[in-house]
XYZ file of C-alpha atoms in Angstrom:
183
model
C 5.158 5.479 15.217
C 4.741 8.838 16.898
C 0.909 8.878 16.994
C 0.189 5.582 18.753
C -3.485 6.565 19.001
C -3.744 6.168 15.212
C -2.078 2.744 15.113
C -4.069 -0.053 13.508
C -4.020 -3.615 14.755
C -2.883 -6.358 12.355
C -6.294 -7.207 10.843
C -7.212 -3.601 9.923
C -3.667 -3.088 8.612
C -4.163 -6.057 6.255
C -7.481 -4.487 5.187
C -5.517 -1.376 4.150
C -3.230 -3.588 2.043
C -6.289 -5.124 0.376
C -7.782 -1.656 -0.344
C -4.600 -0.270 -1.872
C -4.473 -0.178 -5.657
C -0.687 -0.066 -5.824
C 2.204 -0.100 -3.364
C 5.740 1.220 -3.169
C 8.583 -1.272 -2.883
C 11.640 0.173 -1.150
C 15.081 -1.380 -1.455
C 18.583 -0.035 -0.878
C 21.074 0.845 -3.590
C 24.675 -0.303 -3.326
C 25.698 3.127 -2.010
C 23.059 2.958 0.748
C 20.629 5.360 -0.897
C 16.980 4.225 -0.663
C 15.275 3.212 -3.899
C 11.470 3.163 -4.060
C 9.395 2.001 -6.987
C 5.606 1.753 -7.448
C 4.415 -1.801 -7.983
C 1.259 -3.758 -8.626
C 0.841 -6.611 -6.180
C -1.362 -9.463 -5.052
C -1.705 -10.798 -1.522
C -2.132 -14.368 -0.389
C -2.190 -14.689 3.383
C 0.856 -12.835 4.701
C 2.660 -13.127 1.349
C 2.837 -10.349 -1.229
C 3.583 -11.202 -4.868
C 4.901 -8.704 -7.416
C 6.162 -8.964 -10.962
C 8.589 -7.040 -13.098
C 11.551 -7.133 -15.408
C 14.319 -9.666 -14.897
C 16.935 -6.894 -14.865
C 17.230 -3.400 -13.516
C 17.947 -1.478 -10.329
C 15.243 -3.257 -8.324
C 16.630 -6.704 -9.161
C 20.242 -5.647 -8.530
C 19.282 -4.281 -5.127
C 17.305 -7.398 -4.173
C 20.082 -9.769 -5.177
C 22.516 -7.836 -2.984
C 20.151 -7.195 -0.035
C 16.730 -8.879 0.116
C 15.418 -6.677 2.946
C 12.468 -4.580 1.758
C 9.737 -2.296 2.967
C 6.397 -2.098 1.168
C 4.117 0.882 1.750
C 0.407 0.887 0.987
C -2.167 3.683 1.021
C -5.780 2.638 1.423
C -8.388 5.336 1.639
C -7.522 9.011 1.241
C -9.925 11.891 1.611
C -9.669 15.628 2.159
C -12.340 16.532 4.717
C -14.862 19.180 3.749
C -16.248 21.869 5.964
C -19.920 21.726 6.773
C -22.053 24.652 5.535
C -22.222 25.852 9.150
C -18.430 25.823 9.455
C -18.039 27.734 6.173
C -20.488 30.366 7.402
C -18.618 30.572 10.700
C -15.339 31.231 8.838
C -16.953 33.967 6.744
C -18.443 35.650 9.793
C -15.462 35.150 12.093
C -12.068 34.725 10.382
C -10.555 33.929 13.808
C -12.453 30.613 13.757
C -9.695 29.379 11.430
C -7.787 28.595 14.645
C -10.461 26.075 15.640
C -10.984 24.715 12.121
C -7.344 24.639 10.937
C -6.945 20.939 11.652
C -9.890 20.245 9.364
C -8.947 22.813 6.726
C -5.383 21.593 6.282
C -5.340 17.848 6.730
C -5.892 14.590 4.927
C -7.777 11.576 6.155
C -5.971 8.366 5.294
C -5.185 4.783 6.074
C -1.763 3.325 5.413
C 0.241 0.190 6.094
C 3.890 -0.830 6.006
C 5.222 -4.341 5.565
C 8.802 -5.259 6.271
C 10.326 -8.527 5.182
C 12.751 -10.302 2.908
C 12.088 -10.492 -0.806
C 12.652 -13.729 -2.654
C 12.910 -14.167 -6.402
C 10.497 -16.970 -7.301
C 12.120 -19.585 -9.522
C 9.623 -22.489 -9.549
C 7.352 -22.321 -12.634
C 4.246 -23.476 -10.716
C 4.587 -20.725 -8.121
C 5.338 -18.138 -10.816
C 2.137 -19.099 -12.669
C 0.189 -19.038 -9.399
C 1.483 -15.535 -8.637
C 0.706 -14.306 -12.161
C -2.806 -15.695 -11.791
C -3.305 -13.878 -8.470
C -2.059 -10.641 -10.033
C -4.260 -11.091 -13.095
C -7.369 -11.874 -11.041
C -6.745 -8.734 -9.018
C -6.107 -6.301 -11.878
C -7.660 -7.792 -15.024
C -10.298 -10.329 -13.926
C -12.226 -9.905 -17.178
C -9.311 -11.269 -19.221
C -8.807 -14.584 -17.419
C -9.924 -16.630 -20.426
C -6.613 -15.610 -22.061
C -4.508 -16.112 -18.963
C -2.941 -19.495 -19.644
C -1.532 -18.582 -23.050
C -0.324 -15.180 -21.856
C 1.306 -16.697 -18.763
C 3.157 -19.281 -20.827
C 4.462 -16.544 -23.146
C 5.681 -14.291 -20.335
C 6.925 -16.881 -17.853
C 10.564 -16.906 -18.937
C 10.853 -13.114 -19.361
C 9.045 -12.052 -16.187
C 10.460 -11.894 -12.679
C 8.122 -12.843 -9.859
C 8.999 -11.557 -6.418
C 7.607 -12.746 -3.116
C 7.698 -11.073 0.296
C 6.565 -12.872 3.436
C 5.570 -10.182 5.900
C 7.773 -10.304 8.975
C 6.149 -7.174 10.350
C 3.041 -5.192 9.447
C 2.062 -1.849 10.890
C -0.853 0.360 9.988
C -2.028 3.855 10.711
C -5.334 5.612 10.248
C -6.593 9.171 10.559
C -10.310 9.416 9.912
C -13.192 11.565 11.102
C -16.648 10.227 11.876
C -19.935 11.842 10.917
C -19.808 13.747 14.206
C -16.581 15.450 13.068
C -14.470 13.782 15.753
C -11.401 11.769 14.924
C -11.939 8.010 15.052
C -8.941 6.385 16.679
C -7.203 3.297 15.260
C -9.017 0.031 15.829
């Protein structure tokens, strides 16, 4: 990480994971080319569960090499100029030099998890993972969960990654307009 001042400690990095709506799972193709795919996920402790088809590029890659990287984006915001800053730009176009970092930037929080992915085989753990995923994305439909889980259990792959490493990064500005450093 080049900007160490934006590094997040473990707990805030896990908070980014919890804020993220989706993640990207990166694996490696047989020819060494990276393969990234957006996924829905659920977290339990330092374990990430995902689901998907039983076949396809993702599964082929994981069976050959279980090493993965998951990337998460928490909050994202394009900062806005204050009315005073807008007026300053109109009156003095040279002020763009001072305001460029605010005009052309994005505030964000992100996290990366590295680990080994395991294909879950045990029916109890598969159901548990499906329940975690369902509670996260469709909590209003849980009354139908059991029947739906039983129908999809044999045709759905459940993947599990135990985080071996988590890193996070944050770039955010406070109300005073100054960058808040990682915490």
